[in-house]
Amino acid sequence: QQTREDASRQLEQAQQTNYELSNEQTETFIRNSAGLALKNSLVSSEASRRNEITQRWLNMDEATRQQIKQAVLATLGSNDQRAAATAAQVVSAIAAIELPSGQWTDLMKTLLENVTTTDNSQLKIATLTAIGFVCESIDSDILAAQSGAILTAVVSGARKEEPNQEVRKAAIDALYNSLEFIRENFDREGERNYIMQVVCEATQSADVNVQVAAFECLVRIMQIYYDKMRFYMEKALFGLTVLGMKHEDERVALQAVEFWSTVCDEELELMGEAAEAQETGEQPERLSHNFAKAALPEILPVLLWLLTKQEEEADEDDWNVSMAAGTCLALLAQCVEDAVVAPVIPFVENHIRNNDWRFREAAVMAFGSILEGPEHKLLANLVNQALPVLIDMMRDPSPQVKDTTAWTLGRVSELLIECIKPDVHLHPLITALVYGLKDSPRIVSNCCWALMSLSDQFGSKETPQSTYHLSAYFEGIITALLETTERSTNESNSRTSAYECISILVQGAALDCFQTIQKLTFTILDRLDATISAQNQIVGSDERLAHSELQSNLCSVLTSIIRKLKTEVVPLADRIMTTLLSLFQTATKHSTTLEDGFLAVGAITTAVEGDFLRYLEAYICRALGEQSLPYCDTFMNVLLQNLQSPVLNRNVKPAILSCFGDIALAISGRFEVYLEIVMLVLAQASNMRATDGTNYDMIDYVIALREGILEAYVGIVQGLKTGEKADLLMRYIDQIFNFMNMTWNDQEKTEIIIRSMIGLIGDLAEAFPNGQIKQWFQYDCVTQVLREGRSNRNLPAGTREVTRWAKE
């Protein structure tokens, strides 16, 4: 009945849009709407709702359920492609309920027959799509027993003998989703050979969509089954992927490049495992086949050629072959080390002065990409020769060349600081980078990163030196960065990068820079006060997020200043605490703003010590640490009640989740008494999804919720580790990694989410140093988020630093 009502209402809305529907269109509309309504009645992003749906379906009488399933299976063969595609979703939704309960046992048999015994191409496509959806949505253990039927179905459709290329594409997609379930099949050489033959043949299809799907499949196979790939690399994959990288269709080339990035990722992981085993006097569990070294002569020239395929007006968020080639080259350099230098340098020398900006940019990108991996002694002379040229190229007429040059100078500053001679290079280098702060947002971000790298290398965060190499430039750099932060937008994270750069410079500053830092304190407090005054003028979720981010940036700089000046900040303590208290009272409950504000409060407690007593009533957990324990029962009860409140604005909930992390950090091992209930709450919150891609408020809320969940996990892991009770987390490791996997696979991810995930991975590694959770670190999302943190040049330098730490 509900389905009929939904369909009728949607049809009525459609007919009110001033166009006429034919009888056939009306029927199609009703069928599709009915299918979607049925699917939506069987799925939910919330755990409690999902359990309710499951029970309601399973409690329905068997005859009715059977009737619905038969109707849905029959619709897979509909001539109406939309209805058939919707039916595939419904099959998956019902399977997700029944298969874990041991029901619908003949589903895979039925789907197999659809693929292998019919000439109906539409039925084959819809059935293969359904198989893919089922594999994607159901735990691998549940489907393991049916892996044979799944494999038979998808390989049948993926063979080169299949005349319909849409069927073949759907089969390859289904195979991609089923690769986790067919481990036993893949272990058997005969079956593995046949699977690889089918996929390799598909890379040579006349249909580009099939080729793309096949290369995607090869990437996934390399991730999961690297150990079994030696024979296939020698026989076919070397040649196929090199041809794929040269393909005229960018979609094919991207996947072929990704294949080699994945090879490098796997082999870097194996290099790490080998080094770790050597330290402990053990044999590594897995051995590297050194595919990257063997393929270097073949793939390196193609990667260098692809670097020149930039687009004039490329959007920085659009992943293209040039970007992919640069990332792959950087990974390759780490894999093959010294062997990459000799073949790359001629390319750099030949094109660094080319009249075509694409070749100049490619030359700089190639040079910057090989700075990590080879021995420093091998690179030192080359960098010394290149530095004056690179500094001069910061005034290149091409913005793309300047952008990549700034990134490369940052790489030199980070990785080869010994090559930067202060009396020779520092003045022109800093002049060029400060000049770049007036340029486009992308260039600003990379100039900030280069300046941060210089500060990290020359400065001292622990005990300030009396002076240092940047002292003469310190005030000028700070002034230029403050001017940069006055831009109205934060495009390419340029404003955030500038504030982050100020923080890093303050942290590394010498004693002769303290007067400039004291003046900076007043500037930051004035700006923070201005944001508080403007709080009520904020309109819209985007503006609110930007405002919160700005406040977080200012709080971060303030924290760095307080930690650097220490007791010298005491005369300003009242002013600082008044501003921060106003921030907490007026700011929206955006967890990042509160987090950064409380970090500033924590810095003040260290600076003023016993004098913090006068601020005690306003600040508890972070300031008192374990002394807040007597209040924690009250805190936790109120917070849990707020989470359950039907009237409290939902936007408060992310901050509440983050607060759990604050409390865990404060009381460390004593958090044990709250652990079970909090982990249950976090698990329930993790199920929230934004199913409607046009509901931007819901998307923003889910993003904020995930940020809060990650901050809670970070606080809990760190707190229990400090209290020597990390073992209590073992029963929740699946929960944490499943949440990270789901979050990573969602397209809607912020830089905060990425950084928090990377930090959480590092915290977990520190909490379990003896390999207790090693298997979870093999999740794809772990490899992928670390790769993103390492290779995405648009992320702030702080995120790259967190990535480096987490990787170690």
PDB file of N, CA and C in Angstrom, residues 486-570:
ATOM      1  N   GLU A 486      44.477  37.435   4.980  1.00  0.00           N
ATOM      2  CA  GLU A 486      43.381  38.397   4.870  1.00  0.00           C
ATOM      3  C   GLU A 486      42.550  38.206   3.605  1.00  0.00           C
ATOM      4  N   ARG A 487      42.948  37.249   2.773  1.00  0.00           N
ATOM      5  CA  ARG A 487      42.134  36.949   1.589  1.00  0.00           C
ATOM      6  C   ARG A 487      40.760  36.452   2.029  1.00  0.00           C
ATOM      7  N   SER A 488      39.768  36.728   1.230  1.00  0.00           N
ATOM      8  CA  SER A 488      38.384  36.440   1.636  1.00  0.00           C
ATOM      9  C   SER A 488      38.020  34.962   1.530  1.00  0.00           C
ATOM     10  N   THR A 489      38.771  34.198   0.745  1.00  0.00           N
ATOM     11  CA  THR A 489      38.429  32.784   0.568  1.00  0.00           C
ATOM     12  C   THR A 489      39.580  31.896   1.045  1.00  0.00           C
ATOM     13  N   ASN A 490      39.269  30.618   1.181  1.00  0.00           N
ATOM     14  CA  ASN A 490      40.274  29.631   1.585  1.00  0.00           C
ATOM     15  C   ASN A 490      40.486  28.615   0.460  1.00  0.00           C
ATOM     16  N   GLU A 491      40.423  29.099  -0.764  1.00  0.00           N
ATOM     17  CA  GLU A 491      40.573  28.215  -1.918  1.00  0.00           C
ATOM     18  C   GLU A 491      41.916  27.487  -1.846  1.00  0.00           C
ATOM     19  N   SER A 492      41.874  26.185  -2.177  1.00  0.00           N
ATOM     20  CA  SER A 492      43.073  25.331  -2.137  1.00  0.00           C
ATOM     21  C   SER A 492      43.720  25.321  -0.751  1.00  0.00           C
ATOM     22  N   ASN A 493      42.924  25.567   0.278  1.00  0.00           N
ATOM     23  CA  ASN A 493      43.434  25.587   1.660  1.00  0.00           C
ATOM     24  C   ASN A 493      44.524  26.632   1.858  1.00  0.00           C
ATOM     25  N   SER A 494      44.520  27.689   1.030  1.00  0.00           N
ATOM     26  CA  SER A 494      45.608  28.666   1.079  1.00  0.00           C
ATOM     27  C   SER A 494      45.631  29.424   2.407  1.00  0.00           C
ATOM     28  N   ARG A 495      44.466  29.854   2.878  1.00  0.00           N
ATOM     29  CA  ARG A 495      44.438  30.593   4.152  1.00  0.00           C
ATOM     30  C   ARG A 495      44.818  29.690   5.321  1.00  0.00           C
ATOM     31  N   THR A 496      44.274  28.471   5.314  1.00  0.00           N
ATOM     32  CA  THR A 496      44.635  27.514   6.363  1.00  0.00           C
ATOM     33  C   THR A 496      46.132  27.233   6.335  1.00  0.00           C
ATOM     34  N   SER A 497      46.693  27.072   5.149  1.00  0.00           N
ATOM     35  CA  SER A 497      48.129  26.815   5.019  1.00  0.00           C
ATOM     36  C   SER A 497      48.945  27.976   5.575  1.00  0.00           C
ATOM     37  N   ALA A 498      48.490  29.203   5.320  1.00  0.00           N
ATOM     38  CA  ALA A 498      49.218  30.379   5.812  1.00  0.00           C
ATOM     39  C   ALA A 498      49.210  30.422   7.337  1.00  0.00           C
ATOM     40  N   TYR A 499      48.046  30.175   7.945  1.00  0.00           N
ATOM     41  CA  TYR A 499      47.986  30.150   9.408  1.00  0.00           C
ATOM     42  C   TYR A 499      48.827  28.994   9.971  1.00  0.00           C
ATOM     43  N   GLU A 500      48.774  27.878   9.305  1.00  0.00           N
ATOM     44  CA  GLU A 500      49.565  26.725   9.750  1.00  0.00           C
ATOM     45  C   GLU A 500      51.053  27.047   9.666  1.00  0.00           C
ATOM     46  N   CYS A 501      51.439  27.760   8.626  1.00  0.00           N
ATOM     47  CA  CYS A 501      52.827  28.159   8.458  1.00  0.00           C
ATOM     48  C   CYS A 501      53.260  29.107   9.582  1.00  0.00           C
ATOM     49  N   ILE A 502      52.389  30.048   9.946  1.00  0.00           N
ATOM     50  CA  ILE A 502      52.689  30.947  11.067  1.00  0.00           C
ATOM     51  C   ILE A 502      52.927  30.131  12.339  1.00  0.00           C
ATOM     52  N   SER A 503      52.056  29.142  12.590  1.00  0.00           N
ATOM     53  CA  SER A 503      52.198  28.298  13.785  1.00  0.00           C
ATOM     54  C   SER A 503      53.545  27.583  13.801  1.00  0.00           C
ATOM     55  N   ILE A 504      53.917  27.000  12.668  1.00  0.00           N
ATOM     56  CA  ILE A 504      55.175  26.246  12.597  1.00  0.00           C
ATOM     57  C   ILE A 504      56.378  27.166  12.784  1.00  0.00           C
ATOM     58  N   LEU A 505      56.313  28.366  12.172  1.00  0.00           N
ATOM     59  CA  LEU A 505      57.402  29.320  12.336  1.00  0.00           C
ATOM     60  C   LEU A 505      57.550  29.744  13.798  1.00  0.00           C
ATOM     61  N   VAL A 506      56.430  29.973  14.463  1.00  0.00           N
ATOM     62  CA  VAL A 506      56.466  30.339  15.885  1.00  0.00           C
ATOM     63  C   VAL A 506      57.087  29.211  16.701  1.00  0.00           C
ATOM     64  N   GLN A 507      56.687  27.982  16.418  1.00  0.00           N
ATOM     65  CA  GLN A 507      57.185  26.837  17.187  1.00  0.00           C
ATOM     66  C   GLN A 507      58.699  26.681  17.073  1.00  0.00           C
ATOM     67  N   GLY A 508      59.258  26.997  15.908  1.00  0.00           N
ATOM     68  CA  GLY A 508      60.698  26.809  15.710  1.00  0.00           C
ATOM     69  C   GLY A 508      61.535  28.045  15.950  1.00  0.00           C
ATOM     70  N   ALA A 509      60.900  29.162  16.322  1.00  0.00           N
ATOM     71  CA  ALA A 509      61.597  30.446  16.393  1.00  0.00           C
ATOM     72  C   ALA A 509      62.670  30.481  17.470  1.00  0.00           C
ATOM     73  N   ALA A 510      63.676  31.317  17.228  1.00  0.00           N
ATOM     74  CA  ALA A 510      64.745  31.538  18.203  1.00  0.00           C
ATOM     75  C   ALA A 510      64.358  32.673  19.148  1.00  0.00           C
ATOM     76  N   LEU A 511      65.166  32.862  20.202  1.00  0.00           N
ATOM     77  CA  LEU A 511      64.857  33.874  21.226  1.00  0.00           C
ATOM     78  C   LEU A 511      64.807  35.277  20.632  1.00  0.00           C
ATOM     79  N   ASP A 512      65.633  35.567  19.624  1.00  0.00           N
ATOM     80  CA  ASP A 512      65.644  36.923  19.067  1.00  0.00           C
ATOM     81  C   ASP A 512      64.407  37.219  18.205  1.00  0.00           C
ATOM     82  N   CYS A 513      63.475  36.251  18.109  1.00  0.00           N
ATOM     83  CA  CYS A 513      62.209  36.467  17.384  1.00  0.00           C
ATOM     84  C   CYS A 513      61.037  36.699  18.349  1.00  0.00           C
ATOM     85  N   PHE A 514      61.291  36.640  19.668  1.00  0.00           N
ATOM     86  CA  PHE A 514      60.194  36.684  20.636  1.00  0.00           C
ATOM     87  C   PHE A 514      59.435  38.008  20.598  1.00  0.00           C
ATOM     88  N   GLN A 515      60.118  39.108  20.312  1.00  0.00           N
ATOM     89  CA  GLN A 515      59.418  40.396  20.261  1.00  0.00           C
ATOM     90  C   GLN A 515      58.383  40.403  19.140  1.00  0.00           C
ATOM     91  N   THR A 516      58.734  39.832  18.004  1.00  0.00           N
ATOM     92  CA  THR A 516      57.784  39.726  16.893  1.00  0.00           C
ATOM     93  C   THR A 516      56.614  38.819  17.276  1.00  0.00           C
ATOM     94  N   ILE A 517      56.893  37.738  18.003  1.00  0.00           N
ATOM     95  CA  ILE A 517      55.835  36.808  18.407  1.00  0.00           C
ATOM     96  C   ILE A 517      54.872  37.488  19.385  1.00  0.00           C
ATOM     97  N   GLN A 518      55.394  38.319  20.287  1.00  0.00           N
ATOM     98  CA  GLN A 518      54.520  39.030  21.229  1.00  0.00           C
ATOM     99  C   GLN A 518      53.578  39.979  20.499  1.00  0.00           C
ATOM    100  N   LYS A 519      54.101  40.680  19.479  1.00  0.00           N
ATOM    101  CA  LYS A 519      53.224  41.545  18.675  1.00  0.00           C
ATOM    102  C   LYS A 519      52.185  40.718  17.930  1.00  0.00           C
ATOM    103  N   LEU A 520      52.604  39.559  17.474  1.00  0.00           N
ATOM    104  CA  LEU A 520      51.686  38.667  16.755  1.00  0.00           C
ATOM    105  C   LEU A 520      50.526  38.237  17.663  1.00  0.00           C
ATOM    106  N   THR A 521      50.784  38.075  18.959  1.00  0.00           N
ATOM    107  CA  THR A 521      49.739  37.652  19.903  1.00  0.00           C
ATOM    108  C   THR A 521      48.561  38.609  19.863  1.00  0.00           C
ATOM    109  N   PHE A 522      48.840  39.915  19.870  1.00  0.00           N
ATOM    110  CA  PHE A 522      47.750  40.900  19.849  1.00  0.00           C
ATOM    111  C   PHE A 522      46.966  40.830  18.537  1.00  0.00           C
ATOM    112  N   THR A 523      47.676  40.621  17.439  1.00  0.00           N
ATOM    113  CA  THR A 523      46.999  40.514  16.139  1.00  0.00           C
ATOM    114  C   THR A 523      46.032  39.328  16.123  1.00  0.00           C
ATOM    115  N   ILE A 524      46.499  38.182  16.614  1.00  0.00           N
ATOM    116  CA  ILE A 524      45.671  36.969  16.609  1.00  0.00           C
ATOM    117  C   ILE A 524      44.473  37.135  17.535  1.00  0.00           C
ATOM    118  N   LEU A 525      44.677  37.710  18.723  1.00  0.00           N
ATOM    119  CA  LEU A 525      43.554  37.925  19.648  1.00  0.00           C
ATOM    120  C   LEU A 525      42.533  38.896  19.068  1.00  0.00           C
ATOM    121  N   ASP A 526      43.004  39.957  18.415  1.00  0.00           N
ATOM    122  CA  ASP A 526      42.076  40.911  17.784  1.00  0.00           C
ATOM    123  C   ASP A 526      41.248  40.216  16.708  1.00  0.00           C
ATOM    124  N   ARG A 527      41.886  39.363  15.923  1.00  0.00           N
ATOM    125  CA  ARG A 527      41.158  38.660  14.858  1.00  0.00           C
ATOM    126  C   ARG A 527      40.172  37.653  15.448  1.00  0.00           C
ATOM    127  N   LEU A 528      40.564  36.976  16.518  1.00  0.00           N
ATOM    128  CA  LEU A 528      39.667  36.019  17.149  1.00  0.00           C
ATOM    129  C   LEU A 528      38.456  36.738  17.742  1.00  0.00           C
ATOM    130  N   ASP A 529      38.685  37.872  18.361  1.00  0.00           N
ATOM    131  CA  ASP A 529      37.566  38.679  18.895  1.00  0.00           C
ATOM    132  C   ASP A 529      36.622  39.095  17.770  1.00  0.00           C
ATOM    133  N   ALA A 530      37.185  39.436  16.628  1.00  0.00           N
ATOM    134  CA  ALA A 530      36.352  39.855  15.494  1.00  0.00           C
ATOM    135  C   ALA A 530      35.473  38.707  14.990  1.00  0.00           C
ATOM    136  N   THR A 531      36.016  37.500  14.983  1.00  0.00           N
ATOM    137  CA  THR A 531      35.201  36.348  14.541  1.00  0.00           C
ATOM    138  C   THR A 531      34.074  36.064  15.528  1.00  0.00           C
ATOM    139  N   ILE A 532      34.341  36.281  16.814  1.00  0.00           N
ATOM    140  CA  ILE A 532      33.307  36.067  17.831  1.00  0.00           C
ATOM    141  C   ILE A 532      32.193  37.090  17.667  1.00  0.00           C
ATOM    142  N   SER A 533      32.557  38.339  17.391  1.00  0.00           N
ATOM    143  CA  SER A 533      31.558  39.402  17.194  1.00  0.00           C
ATOM    144  C   SER A 533      30.700  39.142  15.962  1.00  0.00           C
ATOM    145  N   ALA A 534      31.303  38.479  14.965  1.00  0.00           N
ATOM    146  CA  ALA A 534      30.590  38.233  13.711  1.00  0.00           C
ATOM    147  C   ALA A 534      29.770  36.955  13.737  1.00  0.00           C
ATOM    148  N   GLN A 535      29.754  36.254  14.873  1.00  0.00           N
ATOM    149  CA  GLN A 535      29.126  34.934  14.948  1.00  0.00           C
ATOM    150  C   GLN A 535      27.665  34.956  14.504  1.00  0.00           C
ATOM    151  N   ASN A 536      26.930  35.982  14.930  1.00  0.00           N
ATOM    152  CA  ASN A 536      25.494  36.035  14.637  1.00  0.00           C
ATOM    153  C   ASN A 536      25.183  36.453  13.210  1.00  0.00           C
ATOM    154  N   GLN A 537      26.221  36.835  12.456  1.00  0.00           N
ATOM    155  CA  GLN A 537      25.995  37.272  11.074  1.00  0.00           C
ATOM    156  C   GLN A 537      26.211  36.144  10.062  1.00  0.00           C
ATOM    157  N   ILE A 538      26.546  34.959  10.575  1.00  0.00           N
ATOM    158  CA  ILE A 538      26.844  33.830   9.687  1.00  0.00           C
ATOM    159  C   ILE A 538      25.550  33.268   9.100  1.00  0.00           C
ATOM    160  N   VAL A 539      25.548  33.070   7.784  1.00  0.00           N
ATOM    161  CA  VAL A 539      24.362  32.543   7.098  1.00  0.00           C
ATOM    162  C   VAL A 539      24.794  31.349   6.245  1.00  0.00           C
ATOM    163  N   GLY A 540      24.106  30.226   6.391  1.00  0.00           N
ATOM    164  CA  GLY A 540      24.372  29.057   5.546  1.00  0.00           C
ATOM    165  C   GLY A 540      25.448  28.160   6.111  1.00  0.00           C
ATOM    166  N   SER A 541      25.354  26.875   5.760  1.00  0.00           N
ATOM    167  CA  SER A 541      26.267  25.884   6.316  1.00  0.00           C
ATOM    168  C   SER A 541      27.696  26.072   5.808  1.00  0.00           C
ATOM    169  N   ASP A 542      27.874  26.450   4.532  1.00  0.00           N
ATOM    170  CA  ASP A 542      29.219  26.639   3.993  1.00  0.00           C
ATOM    171  C   ASP A 542      29.944  27.769   4.710  1.00  0.00           C
ATOM    172  N   GLU A 543      29.219  28.877   4.895  1.00  0.00           N
ATOM    173  CA  GLU A 543      29.820  30.025   5.581  1.00  0.00           C
ATOM    174  C   GLU A 543      30.134  29.676   7.037  1.00  0.00           C
ATOM    175  N   ARG A 544      29.262  28.870   7.644  1.00  0.00           N
ATOM    176  CA  ARG A 544      29.476  28.480   9.040  1.00  0.00           C
ATOM    177  C   ARG A 544      30.724  27.603   9.167  1.00  0.00           C
ATOM    178  N   LEU A 545      30.897  26.670   8.223  1.00  0.00           N
ATOM    179  CA  LEU A 545      32.084  25.808   8.243  1.00  0.00           C
ATOM    180  C   LEU A 545      33.360  26.624   8.042  1.00  0.00           C
ATOM    181  N   ALA A 546      33.299  27.583   7.103  1.00  0.00           N
ATOM    182  CA  ALA A 546      34.470  28.435   6.849  1.00  0.00           C
ATOM    183  C   ALA A 546      34.812  29.270   8.077  1.00  0.00           C
ATOM    184  N   HIS A 547      33.777  29.768   8.757  1.00  0.00           N
ATOM    185  CA  HIS A 547      33.979  30.580   9.956  1.00  0.00           C
ATOM    186  C   HIS A 547      34.597  29.738  11.071  1.00  0.00           C
ATOM    187  N   SER A 548      34.083  28.528  11.257  1.00  0.00           N
ATOM    188  CA  SER A 548      34.630  27.633  12.279  1.00  0.00           C
ATOM    189  C   SER A 548      36.083  27.275  11.976  1.00  0.00           C
ATOM    190  N   GLU A 549      36.365  27.054  10.693  1.00  0.00           N
ATOM    191  CA  GLU A 549      37.727  26.718  10.300  1.00  0.00           C
ATOM    192  C   GLU A 549      38.672  27.873  10.592  1.00  0.00           C
ATOM    193  N   LEU A 550      38.216  29.103  10.314  1.00  0.00           N
ATOM    194  CA  LEU A 550      39.037  30.279  10.596  1.00  0.00           C
ATOM    195  C   LEU A 550      39.323  30.387  12.093  1.00  0.00           C
ATOM    196  N   GLN A 551      38.296  30.170  12.930  1.00  0.00           N
ATOM    197  CA  GLN A 551      38.504  30.222  14.376  1.00  0.00           C
ATOM    198  C   GLN A 551      39.486  29.135  14.831  1.00  0.00           C
ATOM    199  N   SER A 552      39.381  27.969  14.236  1.00  0.00           N
ATOM    200  CA  SER A 552      40.320  26.889  14.563  1.00  0.00           C
ATOM    201  C   SER A 552      41.749  27.285  14.205  1.00  0.00           C
ATOM    202  N   ASN A 553      41.911  27.898  13.023  1.00  0.00           N
ATOM    203  CA  ASN A 553      43.245  28.343  12.605  1.00  0.00           C
ATOM    204  C   ASN A 553      43.833  29.337  13.596  1.00  0.00           C
ATOM    205  N   LEU A 554      43.020  30.293  14.013  1.00  0.00           N
ATOM    206  CA  LEU A 554      43.487  31.322  14.947  1.00  0.00           C
ATOM    207  C   LEU A 554      43.838  30.711  16.307  1.00  0.00           C
ATOM    208  N   CYS A 555      43.007  29.763  16.763  1.00  0.00           N
ATOM    209  CA  CYS A 555      43.294  29.093  18.039  1.00  0.00           C
ATOM    210  C   CYS A 555      44.593  28.297  17.961  1.00  0.00           C
ATOM    211  N   SER A 556      44.836  27.686  16.819  1.00  0.00           N
ATOM    212  CA  SER A 556      46.067  26.905  16.656  1.00  0.00           C
ATOM    213  C   SER A 556      47.298  27.796  16.738  1.00  0.00           C
ATOM    214  N   VAL A 557      47.243  28.960  16.071  1.00  0.00           N
ATOM    215  CA  VAL A 557      48.360  29.905  16.156  1.00  0.00           C
ATOM    216  C   VAL A 557      48.541  30.369  17.600  1.00  0.00           C
ATOM    217  N   LEU A 558      47.412  30.683  18.259  1.00  0.00           N
ATOM    218  CA  LEU A 558      47.470  31.144  19.649  1.00  0.00           C
ATOM    219  C   LEU A 558      48.122  30.090  20.545  1.00  0.00           C
ATOM    220  N   THR A 559      47.763  28.827  20.345  1.00  0.00           N
ATOM    221  CA  THR A 559      48.356  27.740  21.130  1.00  0.00           C
ATOM    222  C   THR A 559      49.864  27.681  20.924  1.00  0.00           C
ATOM    223  N   SER A 560      50.304  27.805  19.674  1.00  0.00           N
ATOM    224  CA  SER A 560      51.747  27.780  19.387  1.00  0.00           C
ATOM    225  C   SER A 560      52.465  28.939  20.073  1.00  0.00           C
ATOM    226  N   ILE A 561      51.830  30.107  20.067  1.00  0.00           N
ATOM    227  CA  ILE A 561      52.435  31.285  20.709  1.00  0.00           C
ATOM    228  C   ILE A 561      52.592  31.051  22.211  1.00  0.00           C
ATOM    229  N   ILE A 562      51.522  30.558  22.840  1.00  0.00           N
ATOM    230  CA  ILE A 562      51.551  30.331  24.296  1.00  0.00           C
ATOM    231  C   ILE A 562      52.635  29.315  24.650  1.00  0.00           C
ATOM    232  N   ARG A 563      52.694  28.231  23.904  1.00  0.00           N
ATOM    233  CA  ARG A 563      53.696  27.194  24.192  1.00  0.00           C
ATOM    234  C   ARG A 563      55.111  27.703  23.990  1.00  0.00           C
ATOM    235  N   LYS A 564      55.286  28.611  23.031  1.00  0.00           N
ATOM    236  CA  LYS A 564      56.627  29.140  22.769  1.00  0.00           C
ATOM    237  C   LYS A 564      57.044  30.157  23.822  1.00  0.00           C
ATOM    238  N   LEU A 565      56.146  31.094  24.141  1.00  0.00           N
ATOM    239  CA  LEU A 565      56.490  32.153  25.081  1.00  0.00           C
ATOM    240  C   LEU A 565      56.508  31.675  26.527  1.00  0.00           C
ATOM    241  N   LYS A 566      55.726  30.621  26.827  1.00  0.00           N
ATOM    242  CA  LYS A 566      55.653  30.047  28.177  1.00  0.00           C
ATOM    243  C   LYS A 566      55.345  31.133  29.206  1.00  0.00           C
ATOM    244  N   THR A 567      56.188  31.313  30.205  1.00  0.00           N
ATOM    245  CA  THR A 567      55.858  32.250  31.293  1.00  0.00           C
ATOM    246  C   THR A 567      55.774  33.697  30.812  1.00  0.00           C
ATOM    247  N   GLU A 568      56.387  34.006  29.685  1.00  0.00           N
ATOM    248  CA  GLU A 568      56.332  35.370  29.165  1.00  0.00           C
ATOM    249  C   GLU A 568      54.940  35.755  28.676  1.00  0.00           C
ATOM    250  N   VAL A 569      54.038  34.767  28.562  1.00  0.00           N
ATOM    251  CA  VAL A 569      52.678  35.060  28.125  1.00  0.00           C
ATOM    252  C   VAL A 569      51.767  35.379  29.308  1.00  0.00           C
ATOM    253  N   VAL A 570      52.239  35.188  30.542  1.00  0.00           N
ATOM    254  CA  VAL A 570      51.406  35.362  31.731  1.00  0.00           C
ATOM    255  C   VAL A 570      50.711  36.726  31.773  1.00  0.00           C
TER     256      VAL A 570
END
